[in-house]
XYZ file of C-alpha atoms in Angstrom:
87
model
C 102.258 81.135 53.364
C 99.777 79.002 55.297
C 99.469 78.198 58.931
C 98.222 75.018 60.460
C 95.459 74.881 63.004
C 96.679 74.386 66.573
C 96.805 70.897 67.968
C 93.745 69.749 69.823
C 93.960 69.418 73.571
C 92.611 66.285 75.142
C 90.980 67.211 78.471
C 91.903 65.225 81.549
C 89.322 62.776 82.908
C 86.994 64.151 85.595
C 88.631 62.136 88.371
C 92.223 63.071 87.467
C 94.256 64.801 90.176
C 95.060 67.773 87.961
C 91.403 68.411 87.225
C 90.519 68.149 90.939
C 93.372 70.494 91.922
C 92.557 73.194 89.381
C 88.824 72.948 90.158
C 89.633 73.421 93.858
C 91.221 76.815 93.157
C 88.825 77.991 90.444
C 86.748 80.026 92.900
C 89.753 81.746 94.516
C 89.981 85.371 93.337
C 93.490 86.348 92.245
C 95.125 89.422 90.729
C 95.814 87.649 87.403
C 94.772 84.293 85.916
C 98.391 83.123 86.075
C 98.267 83.452 89.865
C 95.381 81.008 89.882
C 97.344 78.680 87.591
C 100.324 78.736 89.983
C 98.019 78.014 92.899
C 96.401 75.108 91.033
C 99.802 73.694 90.134
C 100.926 73.892 93.766
C 97.783 72.086 94.933
C 98.323 69.436 92.244
C 101.925 68.918 93.412
C 100.664 68.584 96.980
C 98.149 65.928 95.929
C 100.702 64.049 93.840
C 103.754 64.126 96.110
C 102.506 64.979 99.632
C 105.920 66.380 100.590
C 104.689 69.581 102.256
C 101.426 70.394 103.965
C 98.602 71.961 101.974
C 99.111 75.178 103.931
C 102.775 75.307 102.939
C 101.961 74.488 99.307
C 99.430 77.316 99.103
C 101.872 79.736 100.703
C 104.770 78.643 98.459
C 102.656 79.166 95.322
C 103.230 82.892 95.702
C 99.848 83.614 94.162
C 98.586 87.148 94.662
C 95.254 86.442 96.315
C 92.430 88.943 96.689
C 91.219 87.201 99.845
C 93.154 86.196 102.975
C 95.292 83.081 102.594
C 93.411 81.302 105.406
C 90.097 81.841 103.625
C 91.547 80.515 100.359
C 92.898 77.488 102.203
C 89.463 76.769 103.701
C 87.848 76.942 100.249
C 90.467 74.611 98.784
C 90.095 72.117 101.636
C 86.298 72.156 101.255
C 86.543 71.514 97.525
C 89.026 68.682 97.994
C 86.873 67.056 100.665
C 83.852 67.203 98.326
C 85.948 65.146 95.915
C 86.784 62.597 98.616
C 90.312 63.810 99.378
C 91.096 64.284 103.060
C 93.853 66.726 103.934
């Protein structure tokens, strides 16, 4: 029995919203990597839909942060502003 190699993944362009969102949370320490993924997804949804505030999106992510939520929010806002996104 043989197995095929996994499909290749095409990375998103550098200016794509998903890449910006996940890069914004990459420096946030979390209990598990999946917490960081949930946080990145919530930031991406905020950037795409703008239905809630960034503060509410970060809180609703339910990510188990190893730093205070306010500090994480400041880091995310700083990263987004470096990419030209005002929140």
